[in-house]
mmCIF file of C-alpha atoms in Angstrom:
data_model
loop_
_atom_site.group_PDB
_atom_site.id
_atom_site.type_symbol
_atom_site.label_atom_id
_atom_site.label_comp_id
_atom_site.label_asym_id
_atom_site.label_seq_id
_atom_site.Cartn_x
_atom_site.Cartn_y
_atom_site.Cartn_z
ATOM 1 C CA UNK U 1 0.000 0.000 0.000
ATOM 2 C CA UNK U 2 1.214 3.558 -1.094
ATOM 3 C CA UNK U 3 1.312 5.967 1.216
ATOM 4 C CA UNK U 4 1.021 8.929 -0.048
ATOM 5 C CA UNK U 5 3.119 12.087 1.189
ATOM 6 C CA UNK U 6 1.364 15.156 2.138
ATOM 7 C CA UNK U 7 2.012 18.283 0.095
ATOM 8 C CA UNK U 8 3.171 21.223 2.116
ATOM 9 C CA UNK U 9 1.409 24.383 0.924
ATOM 10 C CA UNK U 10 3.263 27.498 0.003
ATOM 11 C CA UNK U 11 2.201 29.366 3.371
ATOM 12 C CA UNK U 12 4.265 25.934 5.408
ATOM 13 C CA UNK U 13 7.338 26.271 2.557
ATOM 14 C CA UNK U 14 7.825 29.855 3.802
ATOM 15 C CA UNK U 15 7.290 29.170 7.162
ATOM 16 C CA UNK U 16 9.854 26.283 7.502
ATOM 17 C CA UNK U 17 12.414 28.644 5.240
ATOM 18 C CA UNK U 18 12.062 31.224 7.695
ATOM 19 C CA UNK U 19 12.552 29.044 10.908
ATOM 20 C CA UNK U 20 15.655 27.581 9.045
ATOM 21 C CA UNK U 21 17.061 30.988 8.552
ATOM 22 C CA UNK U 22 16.304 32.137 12.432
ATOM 23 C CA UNK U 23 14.980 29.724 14.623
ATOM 24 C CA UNK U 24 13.665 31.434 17.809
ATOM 25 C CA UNK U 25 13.640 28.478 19.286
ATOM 26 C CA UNK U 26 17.055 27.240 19.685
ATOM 27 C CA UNK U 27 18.566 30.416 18.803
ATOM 28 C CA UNK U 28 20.402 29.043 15.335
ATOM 29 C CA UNK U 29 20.840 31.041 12.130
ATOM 30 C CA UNK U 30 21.179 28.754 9.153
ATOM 31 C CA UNK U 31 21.442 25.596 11.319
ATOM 32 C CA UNK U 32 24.278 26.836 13.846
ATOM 33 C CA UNK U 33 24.433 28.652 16.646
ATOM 34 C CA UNK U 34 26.422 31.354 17.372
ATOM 35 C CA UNK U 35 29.369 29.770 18.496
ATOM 36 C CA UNK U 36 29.273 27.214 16.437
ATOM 37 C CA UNK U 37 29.552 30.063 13.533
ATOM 38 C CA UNK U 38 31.969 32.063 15.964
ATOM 39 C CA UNK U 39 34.343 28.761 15.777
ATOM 40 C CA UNK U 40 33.812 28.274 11.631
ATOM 41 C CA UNK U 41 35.033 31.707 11.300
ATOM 42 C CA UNK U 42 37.792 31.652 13.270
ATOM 43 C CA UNK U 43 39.056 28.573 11.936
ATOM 44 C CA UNK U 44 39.031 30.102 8.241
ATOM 45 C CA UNK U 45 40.448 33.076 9.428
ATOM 46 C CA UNK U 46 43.571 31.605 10.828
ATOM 47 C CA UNK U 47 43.641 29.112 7.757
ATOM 48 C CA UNK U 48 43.849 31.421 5.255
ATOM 49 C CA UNK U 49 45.849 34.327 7.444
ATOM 50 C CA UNK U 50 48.210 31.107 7.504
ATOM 51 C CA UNK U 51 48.432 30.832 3.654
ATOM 52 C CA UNK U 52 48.479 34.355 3.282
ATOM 53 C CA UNK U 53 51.713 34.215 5.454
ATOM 54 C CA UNK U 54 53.337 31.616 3.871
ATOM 55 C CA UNK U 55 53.114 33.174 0.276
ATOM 56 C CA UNK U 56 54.217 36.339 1.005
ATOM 57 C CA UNK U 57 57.053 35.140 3.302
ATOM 58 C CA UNK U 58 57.714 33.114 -0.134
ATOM 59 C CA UNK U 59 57.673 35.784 -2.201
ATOM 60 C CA UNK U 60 59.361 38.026 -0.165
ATOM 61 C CA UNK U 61 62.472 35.184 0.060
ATOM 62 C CA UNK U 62 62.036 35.121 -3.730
ATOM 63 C CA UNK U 63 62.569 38.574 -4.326
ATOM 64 C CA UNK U 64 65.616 38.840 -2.620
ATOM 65 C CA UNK U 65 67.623 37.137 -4.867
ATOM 66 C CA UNK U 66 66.307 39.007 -7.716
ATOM 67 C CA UNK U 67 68.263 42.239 -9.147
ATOM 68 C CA UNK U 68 66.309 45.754 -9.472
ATOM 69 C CA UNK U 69 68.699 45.956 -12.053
ATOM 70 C CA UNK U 70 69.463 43.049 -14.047
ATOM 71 C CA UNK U 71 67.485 39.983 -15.159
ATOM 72 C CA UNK U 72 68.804 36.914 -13.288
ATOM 73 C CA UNK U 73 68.265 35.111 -16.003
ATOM 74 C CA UNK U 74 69.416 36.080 -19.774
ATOM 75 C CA UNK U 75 69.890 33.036 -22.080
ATOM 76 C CA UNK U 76 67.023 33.729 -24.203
ATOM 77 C CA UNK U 77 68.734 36.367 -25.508
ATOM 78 C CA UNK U 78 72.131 34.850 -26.222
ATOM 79 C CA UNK U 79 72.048 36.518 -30.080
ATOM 80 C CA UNK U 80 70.635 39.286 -30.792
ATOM 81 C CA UNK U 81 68.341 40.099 -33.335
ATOM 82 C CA UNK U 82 67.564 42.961 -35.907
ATOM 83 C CA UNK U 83 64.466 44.984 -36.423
ATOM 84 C CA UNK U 84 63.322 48.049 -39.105
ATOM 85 C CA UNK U 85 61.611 51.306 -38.421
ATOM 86 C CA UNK U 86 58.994 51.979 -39.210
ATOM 87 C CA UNK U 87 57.501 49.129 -37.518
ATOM 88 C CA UNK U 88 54.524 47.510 -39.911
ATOM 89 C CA UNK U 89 52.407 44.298 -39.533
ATOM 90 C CA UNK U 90 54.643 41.939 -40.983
ATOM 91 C CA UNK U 91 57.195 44.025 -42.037
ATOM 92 C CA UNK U 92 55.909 45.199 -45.176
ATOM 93 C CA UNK U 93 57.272 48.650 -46.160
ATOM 94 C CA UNK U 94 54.609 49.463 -48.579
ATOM 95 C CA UNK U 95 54.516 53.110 -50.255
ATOM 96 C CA UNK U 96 52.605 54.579 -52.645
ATOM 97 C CA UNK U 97 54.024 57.880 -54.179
ATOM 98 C CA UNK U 98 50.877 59.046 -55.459
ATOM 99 C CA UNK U 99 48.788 58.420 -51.976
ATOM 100 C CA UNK U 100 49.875 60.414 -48.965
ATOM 101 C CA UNK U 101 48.079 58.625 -46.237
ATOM 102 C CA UNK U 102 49.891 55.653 -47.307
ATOM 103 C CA UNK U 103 53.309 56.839 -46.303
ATOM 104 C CA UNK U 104 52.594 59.430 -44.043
ATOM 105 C CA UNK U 105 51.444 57.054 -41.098
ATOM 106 C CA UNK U 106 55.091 55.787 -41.965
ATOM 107 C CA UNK U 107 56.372 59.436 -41.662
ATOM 108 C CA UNK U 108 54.806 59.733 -38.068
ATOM 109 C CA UNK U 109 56.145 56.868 -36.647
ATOM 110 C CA UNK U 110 59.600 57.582 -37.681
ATOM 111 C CA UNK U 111 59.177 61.254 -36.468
ATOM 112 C CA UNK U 112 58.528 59.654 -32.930
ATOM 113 C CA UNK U 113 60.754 57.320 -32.703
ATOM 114 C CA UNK U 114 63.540 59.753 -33.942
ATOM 115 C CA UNK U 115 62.659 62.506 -31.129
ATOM 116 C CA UNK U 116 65.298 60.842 -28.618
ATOM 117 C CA UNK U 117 68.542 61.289 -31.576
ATOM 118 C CA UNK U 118 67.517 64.854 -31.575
ATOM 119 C CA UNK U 119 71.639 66.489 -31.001
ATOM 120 C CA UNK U 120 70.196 68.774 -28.554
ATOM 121 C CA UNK U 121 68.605 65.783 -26.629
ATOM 122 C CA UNK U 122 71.895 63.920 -26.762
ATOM 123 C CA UNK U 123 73.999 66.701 -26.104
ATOM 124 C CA UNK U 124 72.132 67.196 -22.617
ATOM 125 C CA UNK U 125 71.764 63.496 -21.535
ATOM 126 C CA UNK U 126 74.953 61.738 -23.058
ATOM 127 C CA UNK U 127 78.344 61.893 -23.286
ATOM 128 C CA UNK U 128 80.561 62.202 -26.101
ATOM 129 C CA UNK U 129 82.767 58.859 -26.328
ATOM 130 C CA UNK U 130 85.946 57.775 -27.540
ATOM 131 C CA UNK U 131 84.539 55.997 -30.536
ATOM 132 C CA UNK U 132 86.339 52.303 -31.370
ATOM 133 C CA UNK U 133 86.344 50.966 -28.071
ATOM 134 C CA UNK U 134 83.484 49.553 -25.551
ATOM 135 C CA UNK U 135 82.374 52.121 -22.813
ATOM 136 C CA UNK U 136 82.783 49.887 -19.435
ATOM 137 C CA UNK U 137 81.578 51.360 -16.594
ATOM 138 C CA UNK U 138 82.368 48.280 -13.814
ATOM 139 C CA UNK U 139 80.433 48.853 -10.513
ATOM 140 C CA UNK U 140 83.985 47.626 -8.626
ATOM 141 C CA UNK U 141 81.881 46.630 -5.050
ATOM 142 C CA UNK U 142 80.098 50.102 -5.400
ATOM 143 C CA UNK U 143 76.657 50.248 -7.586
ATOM 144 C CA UNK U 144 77.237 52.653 -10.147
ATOM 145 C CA UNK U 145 73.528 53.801 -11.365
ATOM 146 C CA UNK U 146 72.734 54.849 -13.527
ATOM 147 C CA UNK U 147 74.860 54.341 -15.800
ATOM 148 C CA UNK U 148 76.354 57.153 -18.620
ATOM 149 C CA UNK U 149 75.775 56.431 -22.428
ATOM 150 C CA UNK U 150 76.918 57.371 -25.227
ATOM 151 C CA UNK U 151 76.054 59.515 -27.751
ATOM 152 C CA UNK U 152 74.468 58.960 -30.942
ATOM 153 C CA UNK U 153 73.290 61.997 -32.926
ATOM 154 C CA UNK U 154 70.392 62.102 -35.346
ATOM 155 C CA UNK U 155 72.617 64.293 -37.700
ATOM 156 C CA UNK U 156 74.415 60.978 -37.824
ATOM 157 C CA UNK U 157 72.032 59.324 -40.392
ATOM 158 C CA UNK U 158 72.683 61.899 -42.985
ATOM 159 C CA UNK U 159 69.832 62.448 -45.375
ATOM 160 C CA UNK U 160 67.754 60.048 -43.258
ATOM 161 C CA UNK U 161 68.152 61.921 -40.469
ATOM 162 C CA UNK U 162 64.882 63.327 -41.621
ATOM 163 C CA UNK U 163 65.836 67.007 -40.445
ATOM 164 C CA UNK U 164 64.391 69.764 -42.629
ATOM 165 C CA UNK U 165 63.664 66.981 -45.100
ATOM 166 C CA UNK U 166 61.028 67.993 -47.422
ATOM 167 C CA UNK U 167 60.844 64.296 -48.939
ATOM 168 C CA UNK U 168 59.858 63.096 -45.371
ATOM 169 C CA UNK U 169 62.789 60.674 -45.096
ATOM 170 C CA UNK U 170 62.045 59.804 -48.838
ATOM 171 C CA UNK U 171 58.781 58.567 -48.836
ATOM 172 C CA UNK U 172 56.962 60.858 -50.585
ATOM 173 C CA UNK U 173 59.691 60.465 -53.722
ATOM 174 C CA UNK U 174 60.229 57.282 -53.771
ATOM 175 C CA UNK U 175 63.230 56.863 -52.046
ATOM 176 C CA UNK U 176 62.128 55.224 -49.007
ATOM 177 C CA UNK U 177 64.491 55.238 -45.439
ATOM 178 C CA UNK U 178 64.475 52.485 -43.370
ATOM 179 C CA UNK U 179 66.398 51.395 -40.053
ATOM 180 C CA UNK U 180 67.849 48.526 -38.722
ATOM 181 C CA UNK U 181 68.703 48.372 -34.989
ATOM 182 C CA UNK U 182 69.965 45.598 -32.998
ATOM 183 C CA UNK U 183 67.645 44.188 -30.369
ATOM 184 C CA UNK U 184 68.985 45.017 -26.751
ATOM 185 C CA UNK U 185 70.834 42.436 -24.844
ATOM 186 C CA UNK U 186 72.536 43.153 -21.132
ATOM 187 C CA UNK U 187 76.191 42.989 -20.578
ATOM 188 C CA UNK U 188 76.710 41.628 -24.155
ATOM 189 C CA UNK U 189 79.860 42.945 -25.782
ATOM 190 C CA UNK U 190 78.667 42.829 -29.686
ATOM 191 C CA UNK U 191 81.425 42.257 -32.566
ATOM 192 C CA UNK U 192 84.241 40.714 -29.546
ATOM 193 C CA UNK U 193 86.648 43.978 -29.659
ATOM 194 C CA UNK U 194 86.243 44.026 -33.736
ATOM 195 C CA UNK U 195 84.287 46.182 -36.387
ATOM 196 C CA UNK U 196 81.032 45.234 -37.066
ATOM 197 C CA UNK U 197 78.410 46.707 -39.820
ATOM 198 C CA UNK U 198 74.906 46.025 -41.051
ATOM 199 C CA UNK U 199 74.397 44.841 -44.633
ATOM 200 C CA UNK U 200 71.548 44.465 -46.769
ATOM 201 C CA UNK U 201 70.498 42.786 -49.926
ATOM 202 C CA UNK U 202 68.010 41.358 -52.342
ATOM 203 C CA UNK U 203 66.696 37.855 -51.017
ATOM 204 C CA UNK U 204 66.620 36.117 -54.323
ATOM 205 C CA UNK U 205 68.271 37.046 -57.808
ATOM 206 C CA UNK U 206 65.131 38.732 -59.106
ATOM 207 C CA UNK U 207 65.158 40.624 -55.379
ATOM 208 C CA UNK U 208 68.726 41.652 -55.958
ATOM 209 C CA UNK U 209 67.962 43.251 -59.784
ATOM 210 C CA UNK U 210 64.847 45.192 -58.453
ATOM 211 C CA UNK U 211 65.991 46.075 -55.572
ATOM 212 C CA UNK U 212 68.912 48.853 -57.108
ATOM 213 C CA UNK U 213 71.393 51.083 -55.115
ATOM 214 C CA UNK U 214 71.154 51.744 -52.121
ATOM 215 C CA UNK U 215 73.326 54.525 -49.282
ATOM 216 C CA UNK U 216 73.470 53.758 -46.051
ATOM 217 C CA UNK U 217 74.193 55.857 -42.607
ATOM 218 C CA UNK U 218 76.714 55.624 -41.030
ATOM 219 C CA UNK U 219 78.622 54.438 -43.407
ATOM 220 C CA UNK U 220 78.962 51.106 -44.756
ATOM 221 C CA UNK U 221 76.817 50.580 -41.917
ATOM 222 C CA UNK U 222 78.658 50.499 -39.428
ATOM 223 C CA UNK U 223 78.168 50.492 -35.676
ATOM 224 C CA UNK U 224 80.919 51.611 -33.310
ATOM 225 C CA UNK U 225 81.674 49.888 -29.859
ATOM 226 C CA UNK U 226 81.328 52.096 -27.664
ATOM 227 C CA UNK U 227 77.776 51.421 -27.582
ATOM 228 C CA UNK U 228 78.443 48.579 -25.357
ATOM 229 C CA UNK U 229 77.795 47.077 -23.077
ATOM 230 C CA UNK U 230 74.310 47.432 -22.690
ATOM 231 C CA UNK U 231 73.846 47.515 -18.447
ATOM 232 C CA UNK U 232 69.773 47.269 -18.828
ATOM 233 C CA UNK U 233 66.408 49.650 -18.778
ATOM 234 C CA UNK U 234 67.041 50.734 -14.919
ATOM 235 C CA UNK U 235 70.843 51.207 -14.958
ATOM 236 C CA UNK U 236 71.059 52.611 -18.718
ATOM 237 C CA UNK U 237 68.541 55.144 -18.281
ATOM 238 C CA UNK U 238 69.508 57.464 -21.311
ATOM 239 C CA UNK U 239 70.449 54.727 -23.536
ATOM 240 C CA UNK U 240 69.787 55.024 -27.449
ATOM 241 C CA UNK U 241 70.330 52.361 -29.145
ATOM 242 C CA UNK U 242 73.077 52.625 -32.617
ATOM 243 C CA UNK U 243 70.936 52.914 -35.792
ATOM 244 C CA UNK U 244 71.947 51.712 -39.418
ATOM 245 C CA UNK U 245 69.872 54.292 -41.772
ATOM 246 C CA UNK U 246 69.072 52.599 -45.156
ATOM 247 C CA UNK U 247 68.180 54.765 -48.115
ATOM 248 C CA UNK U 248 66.555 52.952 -51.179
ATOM 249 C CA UNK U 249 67.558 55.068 -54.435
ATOM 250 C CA UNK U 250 65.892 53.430 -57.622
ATOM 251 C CA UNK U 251 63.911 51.027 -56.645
ATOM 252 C CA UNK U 252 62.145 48.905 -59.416
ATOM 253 C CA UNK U 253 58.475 50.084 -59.099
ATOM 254 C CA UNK U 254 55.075 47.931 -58.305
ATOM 255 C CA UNK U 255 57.148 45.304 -57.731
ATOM 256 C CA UNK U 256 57.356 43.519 -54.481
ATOM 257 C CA UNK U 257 60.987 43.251 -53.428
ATOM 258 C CA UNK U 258 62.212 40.896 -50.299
ATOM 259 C CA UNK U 259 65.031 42.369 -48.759
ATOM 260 C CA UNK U 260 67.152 41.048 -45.966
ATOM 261 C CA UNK U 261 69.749 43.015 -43.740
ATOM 262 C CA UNK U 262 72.502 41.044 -41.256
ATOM 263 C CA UNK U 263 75.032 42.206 -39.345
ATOM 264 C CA UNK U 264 78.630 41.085 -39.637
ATOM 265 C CA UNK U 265 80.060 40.631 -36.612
ATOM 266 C CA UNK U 266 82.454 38.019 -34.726
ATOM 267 C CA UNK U 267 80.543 36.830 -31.969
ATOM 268 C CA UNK U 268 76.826 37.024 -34.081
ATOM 269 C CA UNK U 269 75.791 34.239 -35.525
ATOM 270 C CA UNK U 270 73.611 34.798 -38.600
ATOM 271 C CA UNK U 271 72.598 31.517 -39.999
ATOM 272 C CA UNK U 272 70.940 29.801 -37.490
ATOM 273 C CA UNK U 273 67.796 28.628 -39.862
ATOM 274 C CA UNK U 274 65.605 28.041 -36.541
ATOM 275 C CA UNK U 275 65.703 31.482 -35.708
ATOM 276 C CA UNK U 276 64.789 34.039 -38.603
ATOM 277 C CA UNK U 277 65.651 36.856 -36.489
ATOM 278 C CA UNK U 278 68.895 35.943 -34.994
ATOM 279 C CA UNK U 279 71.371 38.927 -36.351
ATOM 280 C CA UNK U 280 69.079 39.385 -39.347
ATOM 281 C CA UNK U 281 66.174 41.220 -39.949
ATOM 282 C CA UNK U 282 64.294 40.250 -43.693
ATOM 283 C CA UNK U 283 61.768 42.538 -44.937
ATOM 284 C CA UNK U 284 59.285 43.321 -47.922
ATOM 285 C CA UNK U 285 59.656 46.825 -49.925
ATOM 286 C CA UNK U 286 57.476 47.966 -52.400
ATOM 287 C CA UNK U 287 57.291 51.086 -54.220
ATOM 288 C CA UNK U 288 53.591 51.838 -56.025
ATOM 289 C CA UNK U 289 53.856 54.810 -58.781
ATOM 290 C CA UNK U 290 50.926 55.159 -61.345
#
């Protein structure tokens, strides 16, 4: 025989709700007394105040054997690599003559990130080196921050330099600048005591024919040692990095040319086929004129 259970109506589903949040009764809220809560609470409290505790004491252990200063560990960065300005999506220099927008966005980015080479900016915030020869600047016991760097002048990358250029570094002619710089890398002491330059070139045979002459600034591309080492963001406060300035004269128009810049120096490698960027930097320049 089923027996069958008798439904509670909505008034007794309230009324038992209620008396489980506060029964007046035996004085529990939610099923517990008061000290039964009091103890759940406390419990938790010192449980988590515990863990709390432990990870900052572990943190705080952590931190002090890590530099303000200097990454404690560098070995991703063993070579450096090479990057152009203006920076585009996937390093494509496109211009087109006839269209300002299309270069000027170009224009504006190089303006910006040219500010810093400015001679009066250098001349204020960086010394004048003895060019040829690293600029050390050991701590010997005593932290020496931050440290001095070395100047590099804007006037330096000759008709790149952009400075009372009416061709805006050659993009609205034709003549296209771009720059190579060599990705930062702390303590490293680039080109082992010898010369080092940057040097560029068509990809392919076809890149090489349409790709014409070329100047470059400084130079023959070269950068100088004495802007080395590099001691980091928080000890080289001032730093600017050498730039390689790369003026494209006649290039072969609406044609898509794949261009690829290394530097040549003793201690970079620059055929390491798992890394693309490892002392080289390849690029895509074209040149639309209607």
């Amino acid at each position: 025989m089923v027996i069958q259970k008798e439904k509670k109506s909505c008034g007794q589903v309230v009324e038992e709700w209620k008396e489980f949040v506060w029964n007046p009764r035996t004085h529990q809220f939610m099923g517990r007394t008061g000290t039964s809560w009091a103890f759940i609470l406390l419990f938790y409290l010192v449980f988590y105040g515990f863990l709390t505790a432990m990870f900052s004491l572990t943190m705080w252990v952590m931190l002090q054997t890590v530099s303000d200063h200097t990454p404690k560990y560098q070995d991703r960065l063993a070579t450096p690599g090479l990057m152009i300005r203006p920076k585009t999506e996937n390093l494509d220099v496109i211009v087109n003559v006839s269209d300002t927008e299309s270069w000027d966005q170009h224009v504006q980015k190089l303006n910006k990130f040219l500010e810093p080479y400015n001679d009066s900016i250098q001349a204020q915030k960086n010394d004048v080196c003895r060019p040829g020869r690293y600029y050390e600047q050991p701590d010997n016991g005593v932290l020496n921050y931050p440290k001095r760097a070395c100047q590099f002048n804007r006037t330096q990358l000759g008709n790149c330099s952009g400075i009372g250029d009416p061709t805006h570094y050659g993009y609205s002619t034709g003549q296209p600048c771009v720059f190579i710089k060599m990705n930062r890398v702390i303590n490293f002491y680039a080109g082992a005591n010898q010369s080092m330059n940057v040097t560029c070139a068509g990809k392919r045979d076809e890149d090489a024919e349409n790709l014409g002459n070329f100047v470059m600034f400084p130079a023959n591309g070269n950068i100088d040692l004495m802007y080395f080492p590099y001691y980091g963001k928080k000890f080289h406060v001032n730093y600017t990095q050498p730039l390689v300035a790369v003026k494209f004269l006649n290039v072969t128009p609406n044609v898509e040319v794949n261009v690829e810049c290394r530097i040549n120096a003793a201690n970079i490698a620059t055929d390491d086929e798992r890394d693309k960027f490892a002392g080289r930097v390849a690029f895509k320049l074209r040149i639309n004129k209607t």
